[in-house]
Amino acid sequence: MTNDWLAQLRGSPSFATRLLPATASVVGGEAERADLDVFLSKLRQADRSLVVEGLDLVVGGYDLFLKEELPRLLDELRSTRVDALVEVGPALEGKPDWGRTVLGWTSGALAPGRMMSRTVVRSLEVPENIALRMLLQRLSWASVGILRRLGSRAHQTVRTISGLAARALADPLIQAIPDVGGVSERTIAAAENAAASGYRRAGRLLRRRLGLMAVDDLSRWRRGAFVADLGEYEFMPLEDEEIFELLALATVLDVLEADLALGAPTSFWMRIGTNARSGPVARFEDGQGGTVDVFFDRSPAFLLEAATPYAEVFARHEGLGRGVDRRPDICLVRTRSDHRRQVLFVEVKLPGSQEPSAYLRDSIYKAFGYLHDFGAMWTEDQSPKIVLFAPLDAGPKPIAWDVGADLVVVSARRRHDLVTAVTRGLGFGGF
């Protein structure tokens, strides 16, 4: 089932062009996506599996590591020495370990004139160096693969990474580090906890790259959701429910843009997995002098001038803690040119381990709570007011539209029902 949702998600134009990068603000109809969108547009008609790899190389900071931190690590490698017990001779070096030397002579393990001595040597076989070499190899393989597919059209950052990684792998010091073919959790952890900041950075980057190499499609796309924080990008794992929420959001955006023919959003701002922004994630022009705002995971209480009944219960009692207004997953707000407002909730429901029909019945009951709590924002004749978006193969009968139902249940597999609900709920098409 989840793989079906992922297939739908990958096929969504809004997911490919907006939710996947999920990084830029768009003002005046033009996206400030610059290099990232140029790169994505070149991949869109090619193998979609390269999108995650390419995005990670472009925004992951690997080029900065190779330019700034790797040279310092190589300098440290050239000067680092450790105390080690080694075989020397015939000249005496370091501090001889006569006990081990005599044992070696008597057992035949040491040739005459050879000794075991504790001396200072350059060590390249420590775990953090092995992690460093593995990172360089992974970066080289990934960037070369993309260059083979795109050639001169590849993003400049990918070309930079390819050149710097190849140059580093040709360095005699890096070549002297054992190529073990794979790394253990202990090796990565040793790098992440090393004294040198460059090793710590290498360990974190390697862990990220290895996460992207997951063979199964589900893991691959879970790691394809980005979090943008102060210009830094990092991957975050997504649960099945979060994937389904992204599918719902992408579908809603597609419906507004394509099915309702509103065109591309005039503004777009999205942080998948965070609630750091209180404004809409997307704004569309409604073609009649108004706008349609799309809010994701934000309480619509700000649309009311007074506290909700739910919040008032907490305000009037002691010992209940702090009452936070409930929030639908998606809230659509159409503001007409005369400032009249129409609001439509899209509540996304995934049963999980619970029996699907029982879970959906509970969700319907919860939706009636929304109707009571936020009733002041709807007019009596608006229909529907709430949409339950579910994975079940269910949908409204014609009578649901005829009677002007407040609540309708639509299936993720029946997009036409969602189109009808959004058209009616936001007052398009004469409704």
Coordinates of C-alpha atoms in Angstrom, one line a residue, residues 7 19 22-23 50 57 59 74-75 77 82 117 163 165 201 251 276 291-292 305 308 346 363 391 403 427:
A7 CA 4.2 6.0 -6.8
L19 CA 7.6 19.7 -2.0
A22 CA 10.9 22.5 -0.2
T23 CA 13.3 25.3 0.2
L50 CA 18.6 10.2 -9.4
L57 CA 25.1 16.4 -3.6
V59 CA 22.8 21.0 -1.1
L74 CA 45.5 15.8 4.9
D75 CA 47.9 18.1 6.7
L77 CA 47.6 12.9 8.4
V82 CA 51.2 7.3 17.2
S117 CA 60.3 -2.1 19.6
G163 CA 37.0 16.7 -9.4
A165 CA 37.0 13.7 -4.7
R201 CA 32.1 16.3 9.8
T251 CA -2.7 16.2 -4.4
A276 CA 8.5 27.0 11.9
T291 CA -6.6 34.4 -3.4
V292 CA -6.5 30.8 -2.1
E305 CA -11.7 36.8 16.4
T308 CA -12.6 28.5 20.4
V346 CA -8.7 18.6 4.7
S363 CA -12.1 10.3 12.6
P391 CA -6.5 5.5 1.9
V403 CA -28.0 17.4 0.5
G427 CA -17.2 28.2 -4.1

